[in-house]
Short mmCIF file of C-alpha atoms in Angstrom, two decimals:
data_model
loop_
_atom_site.label_atom_id
_atom_site.label_comp_id
_atom_site.label_asym_id
_atom_site.label_seq_id
_atom_site.Cartn_x
_atom_site.Cartn_y
_atom_site.Cartn_z
CA MET K 150 -105.98 -64.95 111.86
CA LYS K 151 -106.13 -62.14 109.37
CA ASP K 152 -109.07 -62.67 107.01
CA THR K 153 -109.29 -60.47 103.93
CA GLU K 154 -111.67 -62.41 101.72
CA ALA K 155 -112.98 -65.20 103.94
CA HIS K 156 -116.20 -66.92 102.94
CA ILE K 157 -118.02 -67.46 106.19
CA GLY K 158 -121.50 -68.52 107.17
CA LEU K 159 -123.32 -70.79 109.58
CA ASP K 160 -125.47 -72.13 106.76
CA ALA K 161 -122.57 -74.34 105.65
CA ILE K 162 -123.23 -76.76 108.47
CA GLU K 163 -126.33 -78.90 108.25
CA THR K 164 -128.54 -78.57 111.25
CA GLY K 165 -130.20 -81.50 112.93
CA PRO K 166 -129.21 -84.46 115.06
CA SER K 167 -125.77 -84.80 113.49
CA GLY K 168 -122.58 -85.51 115.43
CA HIS K 169 -119.14 -84.21 114.62
CA LEU K 170 -115.55 -85.41 114.51
CA LEU K 171 -113.87 -85.83 117.88
CA PRO K 172 -110.21 -84.87 118.49
CA ARG K 173 -108.70 -88.10 119.79
CA LEU K 174 -105.66 -88.69 117.54
CA SER K 175 -102.15 -87.89 118.78
CA LYS K 176 -99.08 -86.93 116.78
CA LEU K 177 -97.71 -90.46 117.14
CA THR K 178 -101.02 -91.87 115.92
CA MET K 179 -100.94 -89.68 112.82
CA VAL K 180 -97.36 -90.65 112.05
CA GLY K 181 -98.47 -94.28 112.43
CA MET K 182 -101.49 -93.85 110.15
CA SER K 183 -99.47 -91.99 107.54
CA PHE K 184 -96.68 -94.57 107.63
CA ALA K 185 -99.22 -97.40 107.41
CA ILE K 186 -100.52 -95.83 104.19
CA LEU K 187 -97.06 -95.12 102.76
CA ASN K 188 -95.63 -98.56 103.66
CA THR K 189 -92.63 -97.17 101.83
CA TRP K 190 -90.22 -100.04 102.27
CA ILE K 191 -92.78 -102.67 101.21
CA ALA K 192 -93.88 -100.66 98.18
CA LEU K 193 -90.22 -100.44 97.20
CA ALA K 194 -89.85 -104.19 97.63
CA GLY K 195 -92.84 -104.78 95.38
CA SER K 196 -91.47 -102.50 92.65
CA LEU K 197 -88.16 -104.32 92.08
CA GLY K 198 -89.28 -105.67 88.72
CA ILE K 199 -90.21 -102.20 87.47
CA VAL K 200 -87.29 -100.12 88.77
CA MET K 201 -84.35 -102.44 88.03
CA PRO K 202 -84.75 -102.27 84.21
CA SER K 203 -84.91 -98.44 84.46
CA GLY K 204 -81.42 -97.86 85.78
CA SER K 205 -80.87 -100.72 88.22
CA SER K 206 -79.20 -99.83 91.55
CA VAL K 207 -78.46 -96.20 90.67
CA ALA K 208 -82.08 -95.46 89.81
CA PHE K 209 -83.41 -97.46 92.75
CA LEU K 210 -81.19 -96.02 95.49
CA TYR K 211 -80.45 -92.47 94.42
CA GLY K 212 -83.83 -91.97 92.75
CA PHE K 213 -85.52 -92.82 96.05
CA ILE K 214 -83.29 -90.43 98.02
CA PHE K 215 -84.10 -87.71 95.48
CA CYS K 216 -87.84 -88.33 95.89
CA VAL K 217 -87.56 -88.22 99.70
CA LEU K 218 -85.84 -84.81 99.59
CA CYS K 219 -88.38 -83.38 97.14
CA ASN K 220 -91.31 -84.75 99.17
CA LEU K 221 -89.84 -83.19 102.31
CA CYS K 222 -90.06 -79.81 100.54
CA LEU K 223 -93.63 -80.54 99.43
CA GLY K 224 -94.64 -81.84 102.87
CA ALA K 225 -93.11 -78.84 104.66
CA SER K 226 -94.94 -76.48 102.27
CA LEU K 227 -98.25 -78.18 103.06
CA GLY K 228 -97.43 -78.33 106.77
CA GLU K 229 -97.04 -74.56 106.83
CA MET K 230 -100.56 -74.23 105.45
CA ALA K 231 -101.98 -76.89 107.78
CA SER K 232 -100.61 -74.89 110.69
CA ILE K 233 -102.99 -72.08 109.68
CA TRP K 234 -106.00 -74.01 108.35
CA PRO K 235 -106.25 -77.37 110.19
CA THR K 236 -109.37 -78.73 108.49
CA ALA K 237 -110.38 -82.04 106.92
CA GLY K 238 -110.42 -80.43 103.46
CA GLY K 239 -106.66 -80.08 103.52
CA GLN K 240 -105.18 -78.94 100.22
CA TYR K 241 -108.46 -77.92 98.63
CA HIS K 242 -109.19 -75.63 101.58
CA PHE K 243 -105.67 -74.20 101.22
CA THR K 244 -106.40 -73.54 97.55
CA TYR K 245 -109.61 -71.74 98.47
CA SER K 246 -107.75 -69.43 100.86
CA LEU K 247 -104.83 -68.70 98.54
CA CYS K 248 -106.80 -68.05 95.33
CA SER K 249 -108.29 -64.70 94.42
CA LYS K 250 -111.98 -64.28 95.08
CA LYS K 251 -112.76 -64.82 91.39
CA TRP K 252 -111.06 -68.21 91.19
CA ARG K 253 -111.31 -69.64 94.70
CA ASN K 254 -114.44 -71.74 94.19
CA PHE K 255 -113.28 -73.11 90.84
CA GLY K 256 -109.74 -73.91 92.02
CA SER K 257 -110.84 -75.35 95.34
CA PHE K 258 -113.47 -77.59 93.72
CA TRP K 259 -111.00 -79.03 91.21
CA VAL K 260 -108.24 -79.63 93.74
CA GLY K 261 -110.75 -81.23 96.11
CA TRP K 262 -112.05 -83.72 93.59
CA THR K 263 -108.55 -84.44 92.27
CA SER K 264 -107.58 -85.36 95.82
CA ILE K 265 -110.75 -87.39 96.40
CA VAL K 266 -110.29 -89.47 93.23
CA GLY K 267 -106.62 -89.97 94.12
CA TRP K 268 -107.53 -91.29 97.55
CA LEU K 269 -110.27 -93.55 96.19
CA THR K 270 -107.81 -95.16 93.78
CA LEU K 271 -105.21 -95.45 96.54
CA VAL K 272 -107.68 -97.53 98.60
CA THR K 273 -107.85 -99.95 95.66
CA THR K 274 -104.07 -100.02 95.26
CA GLU K 275 -103.41 -100.69 98.95
CA GLY K 276 -106.10 -103.37 99.15
CA PHE K 277 -104.79 -105.25 96.12
CA PHE K 278 -101.21 -105.01 97.37
CA SER K 279 -102.38 -106.80 100.52
CA ALA K 280 -104.35 -109.38 98.53
CA GLN K 281 -101.34 -110.09 96.31
CA PHE K 282 -99.12 -110.71 99.33
CA PHE K 283 -101.61 -113.20 100.79
CA SER K 284 -101.81 -114.89 97.38
CA ALA K 285 -98.02 -115.10 97.26
CA ALA K 286 -98.02 -116.72 100.71
CA GLY K 287 -100.52 -119.26 99.38
CA VAL K 288 -98.23 -120.21 96.49
CA ILE K 289 -95.18 -120.67 98.72
CA GLY K 290 -97.10 -122.46 101.48
CA SER K 291 -98.76 -124.91 99.08
CA LYS K 292 -95.49 -125.69 97.25
CA GLY K 293 -96.96 -124.19 94.08
CA ALA K 294 -100.28 -126.07 94.24
CA TYR K 295 -102.19 -122.84 94.81
CA GLU K 296 -102.64 -121.02 91.51
CA ILE K 297 -103.01 -117.26 91.56
CA THR K 298 -105.94 -116.08 89.44
CA GLU K 299 -107.50 -112.65 89.08
CA TRP K 300 -110.87 -113.64 90.55
CA LYS K 301 -109.29 -115.25 93.64
CA THR K 302 -107.20 -112.14 94.25
CA TYR K 303 -110.29 -109.97 93.81
CA LEU K 304 -112.21 -112.00 96.42
CA ILE K 305 -109.32 -111.59 98.89
CA PHE K 306 -109.41 -107.86 98.12
CA VAL K 307 -113.15 -107.76 98.87
CA ALA K 308 -112.57 -109.47 102.24
CA ILE K 309 -109.84 -106.96 103.13
CA LEU K 310 -111.96 -104.02 101.97
CA THR K 311 -114.95 -105.25 104.01
CA PHE K 312 -112.86 -105.73 107.15
CA ALA K 313 -111.25 -102.29 106.81
CA THR K 314 -114.65 -100.67 106.27
CA LEU K 315 -116.18 -102.31 109.35
CA VAL K 316 -113.25 -101.22 111.53
CA ASN K 317 -113.61 -97.66 110.21
CA ILE K 318 -117.30 -97.62 111.11
CA PHE K 319 -117.34 -99.41 114.47
CA GLY K 320 -113.74 -99.09 115.64
CA ASN K 321 -113.27 -95.33 115.76
CA LYS K 322 -112.59 -95.43 119.50
CA ILE K 323 -109.62 -97.73 118.99
CA LEU K 324 -108.41 -96.03 115.81
CA GLY K 325 -105.63 -94.21 117.66
CA ARG K 326 -104.17 -97.30 119.30
CA TRP K 327 -104.63 -99.33 116.13
CA ASN K 328 -102.50 -96.88 114.15
CA ASP K 329 -99.88 -96.77 116.91
CA GLY K 330 -99.76 -100.55 116.58
CA ALA K 331 -99.59 -100.32 112.77
CA LEU K 332 -96.44 -98.22 113.04
CA TYR K 333 -94.75 -100.69 115.39
CA TRP K 334 -95.91 -103.68 113.32
CA SER K 335 -94.38 -102.26 110.14
CA ILE K 336 -91.13 -101.40 111.91
CA MET K 337 -90.98 -104.90 113.39
CA ALA K 338 -91.58 -106.41 109.95
CA VAL K 339 -88.81 -104.45 108.25
CA VAL K 340 -86.33 -105.25 111.02
CA VAL K 341 -87.17 -108.96 111.04
CA ILE K 342 -87.09 -109.31 107.24
CA SER K 343 -83.88 -107.29 106.90
CA ILE K 344 -82.06 -109.34 109.53
CA THR K 345 -83.38 -112.61 108.08
CA ILE K 346 -82.29 -112.09 104.49
CA LEU K 347 -78.99 -110.43 105.47
CA ALA K 348 -78.13 -113.39 107.69
CA THR K 349 -79.11 -116.14 105.27
CA SER K 350 -78.58 -114.99 101.66
CA ASP K 351 -75.57 -114.69 99.40
CA LYS K 352 -74.38 -111.14 98.84
CA ASN K 353 -73.57 -108.84 95.94
CA ASP K 354 -70.54 -106.57 96.18
CA ALA K 355 -70.73 -102.87 97.02
CA GLU K 356 -70.11 -101.90 93.41
CA PHE K 357 -73.41 -103.49 92.34
CA ALA K 358 -75.35 -101.95 95.23
CA PHE K 359 -74.05 -98.40 94.84
CA THR K 360 -72.92 -97.89 91.24
CA ASN K 361 -74.54 -100.46 88.91
CA PHE K 362 -76.56 -98.81 86.13
CA ASP K 363 -78.41 -101.00 83.65
CA ASN K 364 -80.88 -99.48 81.21
CA GLU K 365 -83.16 -102.00 79.48
CA THR K 366 -85.97 -99.59 78.61
CA GLY K 367 -84.95 -98.39 75.15
CA TRP K 368 -85.05 -94.80 76.41
CA SER K 369 -81.94 -92.68 76.97
CA ASP K 370 -80.21 -93.20 80.33
CA GLY K 371 -81.50 -89.91 81.75
CA MET K 372 -85.05 -90.63 80.64
CA ALA K 373 -84.88 -94.15 82.10
CA TRP K 374 -83.75 -92.76 85.45
CA ILE K 375 -86.66 -90.29 85.54
CA LEU K 376 -89.16 -93.02 84.67
CA GLY K 377 -87.69 -95.14 87.45
CA LEU K 378 -88.75 -92.44 89.92
CA LEU K 379 -92.42 -93.45 89.58
CA GLN K 380 -92.18 -96.31 92.05
CA SER K 381 -90.23 -94.21 94.54
CA ALA K 382 -92.86 -91.48 94.22
CA LEU K 383 -95.66 -94.04 94.66
CA SER K 384 -94.00 -95.34 97.83
CA LEU K 385 -94.11 -91.83 99.36
CA ILE K 386 -97.65 -90.67 98.61
CA GLY K 387 -100.36 -90.54 101.26
CA TYR K 388 -98.83 -88.34 103.96
CA ASP K 389 -101.54 -85.75 103.30
CA VAL K 390 -103.79 -88.03 105.36
CA VAL K 391 -102.55 -85.98 108.31
CA MET K 392 -104.25 -82.88 106.91
CA HIS K 393 -107.55 -84.70 106.45
CA MET K 394 -107.50 -85.85 110.08
CA THR K 395 -106.64 -82.50 111.70
CA GLU K 396 -110.19 -82.01 112.99
CA GLU K 397 -109.60 -85.15 115.04
CA MET K 398 -106.30 -83.98 116.56
CA PRO K 399 -106.14 -82.12 119.90
CA ARG K 400 -103.26 -79.81 118.80
CA PRO K 401 -103.41 -79.77 115.00
CA THR K 402 -101.68 -76.46 114.30
CA SER K 403 -98.44 -77.72 115.85
CA ASP K 404 -98.80 -81.51 115.57
CA ALA K 405 -100.01 -81.76 111.95
CA PRO K 406 -96.95 -80.16 110.31
CA LYS K 407 -94.61 -82.25 112.45
CA ALA K 408 -96.54 -85.44 111.66
CA ILE K 409 -96.39 -84.71 107.91
CA VAL K 410 -92.63 -84.16 107.91
CA LEU K 411 -91.94 -87.05 110.32
CA SER K 412 -93.99 -89.48 108.22
CA ILE K 413 -91.81 -88.68 105.20
CA ILE K 414 -88.68 -89.12 107.31
CA VAL K 415 -90.09 -92.41 108.58
CA GLY K 416 -90.77 -93.46 105.01
CA GLY K 417 -87.24 -92.54 104.04
CA VAL K 418 -85.32 -94.13 106.91
CA THR K 419 -87.84 -95.35 109.52
CA PHE K 420 -87.23 -94.64 113.15
CA VAL K 421 -88.25 -96.60 116.23
CA PRO K 422 -89.99 -94.21 118.64
CA PRO K 423 -89.56 -95.78 122.09
CA PHE K 424 -90.15 -92.48 123.81
CA ARG K 425 -92.65 -89.69 123.49
CA SER K 426 -89.74 -87.39 122.71
CA TYR K 427 -89.78 -87.11 118.93
CA LEU K 428 -86.30 -85.61 118.83
CA SER K 429 -85.02 -88.74 120.55
CA SER K 430 -87.01 -90.82 118.11
CA VAL K 431 -85.41 -89.24 115.06
CA ILE K 432 -81.92 -89.52 116.60
CA LEU K 433 -82.58 -93.23 117.17
CA THR K 434 -83.29 -93.78 113.47
CA LYS K 435 -83.20 -97.40 112.34
CA ASN K 436 -83.16 -99.24 108.99
CA SER K 437 -85.89 -99.00 106.34
CA GLY K 438 -86.65 -96.96 103.22
CA THR K 439 -83.15 -96.14 101.99
CA ALA K 440 -81.57 -98.83 104.17
CA PHE K 441 -84.03 -101.51 102.99
CA ILE K 442 -83.17 -100.70 99.38
CA LEU K 443 -79.54 -101.42 100.25
CA VAL K 444 -80.56 -104.69 101.94
CA MET K 445 -82.37 -105.79 98.78
CA LEU K 446 -79.58 -104.70 96.44
CA PHE K 447 -76.93 -106.56 98.43
CA CYS K 448 -79.09 -109.70 98.60
CA LEU K 449 -80.47 -109.69 95.03
CA THR K 450 -77.97 -112.21 93.67
CA ASP K 451 -80.37 -113.96 91.26
CA PRO K 452 -82.56 -111.17 89.83
CA GLU K 453 -83.93 -113.32 86.99
CA THR K 454 -85.54 -115.83 89.33
CA VAL K 455 -86.66 -113.21 91.85
CA LEU K 456 -88.26 -110.92 89.26
CA GLY K 457 -89.87 -113.79 87.33
CA THR K 458 -91.34 -115.53 90.39
CA ALA K 459 -94.67 -117.35 90.18
CA THR K 460 -95.73 -115.57 93.38
CA HIS K 461 -95.76 -112.23 91.49
CA MET K 462 -94.10 -110.73 94.59
CA PRO K 463 -90.28 -110.44 94.24
CA ILE K 464 -89.72 -109.84 97.98
CA THR K 465 -91.47 -113.15 98.79
CA GLU K 466 -89.19 -115.03 96.38
CA LEU K 467 -86.16 -113.18 97.75
CA VAL K 468 -87.00 -114.30 101.30
CA TYR K 469 -87.62 -117.88 100.14
CA GLN K 470 -84.35 -118.02 98.22
CA ALA K 471 -82.44 -116.62 101.17
CA THR K 472 -83.90 -118.89 103.87
CA SER K 473 -84.83 -121.99 101.81
CA SER K 474 -87.73 -122.22 104.27
CA ARG K 475 -91.32 -122.14 103.09
CA ALA K 476 -92.55 -121.51 106.62
CA ALA K 477 -90.33 -118.44 107.01
CA ALA K 478 -91.35 -117.10 103.61
CA VAL K 479 -95.07 -117.56 104.40
CA VAL K 480 -94.88 -115.93 107.84
CA LEU K 481 -92.90 -112.93 106.61
CA THR K 482 -95.13 -112.50 103.55
CA VAL K 483 -98.25 -112.54 105.74
CA MET K 484 -96.63 -109.84 107.87
CA LEU K 485 -96.37 -107.71 104.72
CA GLY K 486 -100.00 -108.41 103.85
CA VAL K 487 -101.09 -107.21 107.30
CA CYS K 488 -99.09 -103.99 106.78
CA PHE K 489 -101.20 -103.23 103.73
CA ILE K 490 -104.44 -104.09 105.56
CA ASN K 491 -103.49 -101.31 107.97
CA GLY K 492 -102.76 -99.07 104.99
CA THR K 493 -106.14 -99.84 103.42
CA MET K 494 -107.86 -98.87 106.66
CA GLY K 495 -106.00 -95.55 106.75
CA CYS K 496 -106.87 -94.82 103.13
CA ILE K 497 -110.56 -95.42 103.77
CA THR K 498 -110.40 -93.10 106.77
CA SER K 499 -108.74 -90.33 104.75
CA ALA K 500 -111.01 -90.70 101.70
CA SER K 501 -114.15 -90.66 103.84
CA ARG K 502 -113.06 -87.49 105.67
CA LEU K 503 -112.41 -85.78 102.35
CA LEU K 504 -115.84 -86.78 101.01
CA TYR K 505 -117.43 -85.60 104.25
CA SER K 506 -115.61 -82.26 103.98
CA MET K 507 -116.62 -81.78 100.34
CA ALA K 508 -120.26 -82.56 101.18
CA ARG K 509 -120.11 -80.12 104.11
CA ASP K 510 -118.97 -77.47 101.62
CA LYS K 511 -121.86 -78.41 99.27
CA GLY K 512 -119.42 -79.72 96.65
CA MET K 513 -121.14 -83.06 96.02
CA ILE K 514 -124.60 -84.49 95.62
CA PHE K 515 -126.75 -85.20 98.68
CA PRO K 516 -124.69 -83.01 101.03
CA SER K 517 -127.14 -83.56 103.87
CA VAL K 518 -126.38 -87.31 103.65
CA PHE K 519 -122.64 -87.40 103.03
CA GLY K 520 -121.94 -84.31 105.16
CA ARG K 521 -123.21 -85.95 108.34
CA ILE K 522 -121.34 -87.53 111.23
CA HIS K 523 -123.04 -90.35 113.14
CA PRO K 524 -124.01 -88.93 116.56
CA THR K 525 -122.73 -91.89 118.60
CA LEU K 526 -120.04 -93.50 116.42
CA SER K 527 -118.58 -90.07 115.49
CA VAL K 528 -117.70 -91.12 111.94
CA PRO K 529 -119.16 -90.18 108.50
CA ILE K 530 -120.83 -93.55 107.83
CA PRO K 531 -122.40 -92.60 104.44
CA ALA K 532 -119.01 -91.36 103.20
CA ILE K 533 -117.29 -94.55 104.38
CA LEU K 534 -119.90 -96.70 102.64
CA LEU K 535 -119.45 -94.66 99.46
CA VAL K 536 -115.71 -95.41 99.54
CA PHE K 537 -116.54 -99.10 100.02
CA ALA K 538 -119.01 -99.16 97.11
CA PHE K 539 -116.65 -97.29 94.78
CA ASN K 540 -113.79 -99.71 95.41
CA LEU K 541 -116.03 -102.76 95.21
CA CYS K 542 -116.98 -101.67 91.68
CA PHE K 543 -113.66 -100.31 90.40
CA GLY K 544 -111.77 -103.23 91.90
CA LEU K 545 -113.41 -105.25 89.13
CA LEU K 546 -110.93 -103.64 86.73
CA TYR K 547 -108.45 -106.18 88.09
CA LEU K 548 -110.42 -108.87 86.23
CA GLY K 549 -109.88 -107.06 82.93
CA PRO K 550 -106.76 -106.16 80.92
CA THR K 551 -103.63 -105.71 83.03
CA VAL K 552 -102.78 -102.38 81.38
CA ALA K 553 -106.17 -100.94 82.37
CA PHE K 554 -105.79 -101.78 86.05
CA SER K 555 -102.14 -100.71 86.09
CA ALA K 556 -103.07 -97.30 84.66
CA TYR K 557 -105.89 -96.93 87.16
CA ALA K 558 -103.60 -97.81 90.10
CA ALA K 559 -100.74 -95.60 88.89
CA SER K 560 -103.06 -92.60 88.50
CA CYS K 561 -103.22 -92.19 92.28
CA THR K 562 -99.59 -90.98 92.30
CA ILE K 563 -100.26 -88.26 89.72
CA LEU K 564 -103.62 -87.21 91.18
CA LEU K 565 -102.43 -86.95 94.78
CA ASN K 566 -99.21 -85.18 93.82
CA LEU K 567 -101.17 -82.71 91.70
CA SER K 568 -103.64 -82.02 94.50
CA CYS K 569 -100.72 -81.31 96.85
CA GLY K 570 -98.70 -79.32 94.34
CA ILE K 571 -101.41 -76.98 93.04
CA PRO K 572 -101.88 -74.93 96.26
CA VAL K 573 -98.10 -74.55 96.52
CA ALA K 574 -97.94 -73.42 92.88
CA ILE K 575 -100.70 -70.87 93.55
CA LEU K 576 -98.73 -69.61 96.54
CA LEU K 577 -95.62 -69.11 94.38
CA PHE K 578 -97.62 -67.45 91.60
CA ARG K 579 -99.33 -64.98 93.91
CA GLY K 580 -96.34 -64.50 96.20
CA ARG K 581 -95.70 -65.74 99.71
CA SER K 582 -97.23 -62.55 101.11
CA THR K 583 -100.58 -64.17 100.27
CA LEU K 584 -99.85 -66.75 102.97
CA LEU K 585 -98.01 -64.50 105.38
CA GLN K 586 -101.08 -62.31 105.87
CA TYR K 587 -102.78 -65.27 107.56
CA GLN K 588 -99.87 -66.14 109.84
CA ARG K 589 -99.78 -64.84 113.38
CA PRO K 590 -96.77 -64.44 115.67
CA ASP K 591 -97.82 -67.62 117.49
CA THR K 592 -98.37 -69.73 114.34
CA PRO K 593 -96.37 -72.87 115.28
CA PHE K 594 -94.91 -73.85 111.89
CA LYS K 595 -93.34 -71.34 109.50
CA LEU K 596 -90.83 -71.89 106.73
CA GLY K 597 -89.51 -68.34 106.93
CA LYS K 598 -86.49 -67.75 104.68
CA TRP K 599 -86.71 -71.34 103.41
CA GLY K 600 -90.22 -70.81 102.06
CA TYR K 601 -89.42 -69.98 98.45
CA LEU K 602 -86.83 -72.78 98.21
CA CYS K 603 -89.19 -75.45 99.57
CA ASN K 604 -92.13 -74.20 97.52
CA GLY K 605 -90.06 -74.00 94.34
CA VAL K 606 -88.56 -77.48 94.67
CA ALA K 607 -92.01 -78.92 95.42
CA VAL K 608 -93.65 -77.34 92.36
CA VAL K 609 -90.85 -78.33 89.96
CA PHE K 610 -90.85 -81.91 91.29
CA VAL K 611 -94.62 -82.32 90.91
CA GLY K 612 -94.64 -80.67 87.48
CA VAL K 613 -91.79 -82.70 86.00
CA THR K 614 -92.86 -86.06 87.43
CA THR K 615 -96.50 -85.54 86.39
CA VAL K 616 -95.46 -85.14 82.76
CA PHE K 617 -92.90 -87.94 82.61
CA PHE K 618 -95.01 -90.45 84.53
CA CYS K 619 -97.39 -90.46 81.58
CA PHE K 620 -94.67 -91.84 79.29
CA PRO K 621 -94.48 -95.59 78.51
CA ALA K 622 -91.96 -97.47 80.65
CA ALA K 623 -90.07 -98.94 77.69
CA LEU K 624 -89.61 -98.75 73.93
CA PRO K 625 -90.83 -99.88 71.49
CA VAL K 626 -94.44 -99.34 72.52
CA GLY K 627 -97.29 -101.75 71.81
CA THR K 628 -100.91 -101.93 72.89
CA ASP K 629 -99.93 -104.07 75.89
CA SER K 630 -97.00 -101.89 76.97
CA MET K 631 -98.51 -98.45 76.45
CA ASN K 632 -98.91 -96.25 79.52
CA TYR K 633 -102.60 -95.40 79.71
CA VAL K 634 -102.40 -93.36 82.91
CA SER K 635 -102.82 -90.15 80.90
CA ALA K 636 -106.12 -91.55 79.59
CA VAL K 637 -107.28 -92.28 83.16
CA VAL K 638 -106.33 -88.77 84.31
CA GLY K 639 -108.01 -87.31 81.22
CA ILE K 640 -111.25 -89.21 81.88
CA CYS K 641 -111.19 -87.96 85.50
CA ALA K 642 -110.70 -84.40 84.28
CA VAL K 643 -113.65 -84.68 81.87
CA LEU K 644 -115.93 -86.13 84.56
CA VAL K 645 -114.96 -83.48 87.12
CA GLY K 646 -115.39 -80.80 84.44
CA VAL K 647 -118.92 -81.98 83.66
CA TYR K 648 -119.65 -82.21 87.36
CA TRP K 649 -118.45 -78.62 87.83
CA VAL K 650 -120.67 -77.35 85.00
CA VAL K 651 -123.73 -79.18 86.33
CA TYR K 652 -123.18 -78.92 90.06
CA GLY K 653 -120.32 -76.50 90.72
CA GLY K 654 -122.60 -73.50 91.23
CA ARG K 655 -123.76 -74.97 94.56
CA PHE K 656 -120.23 -75.28 95.93
CA GLU K 657 -119.80 -72.80 98.77
CA GLY K 658 -116.25 -73.43 99.95
CA PRO K 659 -115.13 -73.80 103.56
CA LYS K 660 -116.44 -71.72 106.47
CA PHE K 661 -113.33 -71.67 108.58
CA ASP K 662 -114.78 -69.93 111.62
CA VAL K 663 -117.54 -72.55 111.89
CA ILE K 664 -115.39 -75.60 111.12
CA MET K 665 -112.48 -74.59 113.34
CA GLY K 666 -114.81 -73.20 115.99
CA ILE K 667 -116.48 -76.58 116.39
CA ALA K 668 -113.11 -78.31 116.45
CA ASP K 669 -111.71 -75.93 119.08
CA GLU K 670 -114.77 -76.45 121.27
CA GLU K 671 -114.38 -80.21 121.08
CA ARG K 672 -110.67 -79.95 121.89
CA GLU K 673 -111.46 -77.93 125.01
CA VAL K 674 -114.05 -80.50 126.12
CA ARG K 675 -111.57 -83.32 125.45
CA ALA K 676 -108.79 -81.54 127.36
CA THR K 677 -111.11 -80.92 130.32
CA SER K 678 -112.19 -84.58 130.30
CA ILE K 679 -108.58 -85.75 130.31
CA ALA K 680 -107.74 -83.38 133.16
CA VAL K 681 -110.70 -84.61 135.23
CA GLU K 682 -109.74 -88.23 134.64
CA GLY K 683 -106.19 -87.42 135.66
CA GLU K 684 -107.37 -85.85 138.93
CA LYS K 685 -109.52 -88.90 139.69
CA GLY K 686 -106.56 -91.14 139.06
CA THR K 687 -104.41 -89.32 141.61
CA ARG K 688 -106.95 -89.59 144.39
#
């Protein structure tokens, strides 16, 4: 790799009895982990009540397809960078490499903490999604006797968060198989639910599913459609987890870009991968994402009852209305809750790796603590516990005003999209030659002539959606209907700014030769171990 301004030094790595991340995650595993975090089709199901007033079927269906295409451009742009710099820092390491020497520390630090805060809030969002589904199952199963309250939902969230944290600490050896299973579980759930409600419910006509446009927001039709994109965008965030796990992949330069793009495709249409051939997997694409939107639109014959359900989960009410069976509604709702438990686990994994990477680069307090990997468990335990403590505290926002928690949860979309879009914007500003100087003839993933198109679409999408997602969802605006996400993002910016002034001078940035050198050594050891085991098996 050509290195013109690389910041390199062995002093970046703490010495002592510290372990390091082991490459044990396959491409399929990373697609599974990413899809478990996205849970695109379930997130779409949970957003019915928000999207339908902002353009109804047209906004829901075509807005989602638009978001998938734009995220493919953003994911491909990031994949090209991950093919060069496969490190746990992901987009903030890309920013460091693409910035000029004067701005690299500043830009990298800000992108890193934007990404970290985004992932921390996404842990909360995923965990509460799961808790809400279990609460909805309780309402249906008890024939309405179970009453959903904020403190009960919070306690369920704490149980989910605790379980996910323990698995992240003690279950690293089974993490790969768990995420493979998470992929298949989610696919099974979408197939079972789709078949169930299609077979048992009344149906709308094709005109409603494909062309109905109903704007109840008070905004103009175009503005309403843009605001309706928020839920589609939320359902597609999280695929950058692949970048934060590259140090734990045997072939990251080739597998990471493919896993990023495939996870977005999975989120958009969902495929069933029965073979290790990923081309065959994509050809054998099955229903979800776009297809599940159509399932819901065709079966949403009584939107008033579904959207006003006492379960607070429209998909649960839709299943119950279709089947008239409480048992079926409970079982299928629990399946959805389990999907988000898997997503919570993946979010904790990603957030902890980012914190570990930032500590390794001296970008946070107590780097010798948070920048360490447990020598036997091979995970950053202090970073995982920090994620747990943060979410335990900020999850308490759920007990306060609804608008406060909603703004906090929605901020993860803006923060993660910004963290992914900034390095691409820097690349466009400085010219793609800035990236090309690092590419080698054998670099596995290159955008080539499509580079400027993908980069441009990605930057425009992130820029436009970031601005409009701060607007209130409907007019007129009151204190209870105001969109406070801009306040949350502003508070984050102030805190990171203060942190930069006080602590930023210690930030050193990534040492790629050291980080990637350790990873390459581990990959060689792992490959040798696998080969030896294979020889023993043939004897």
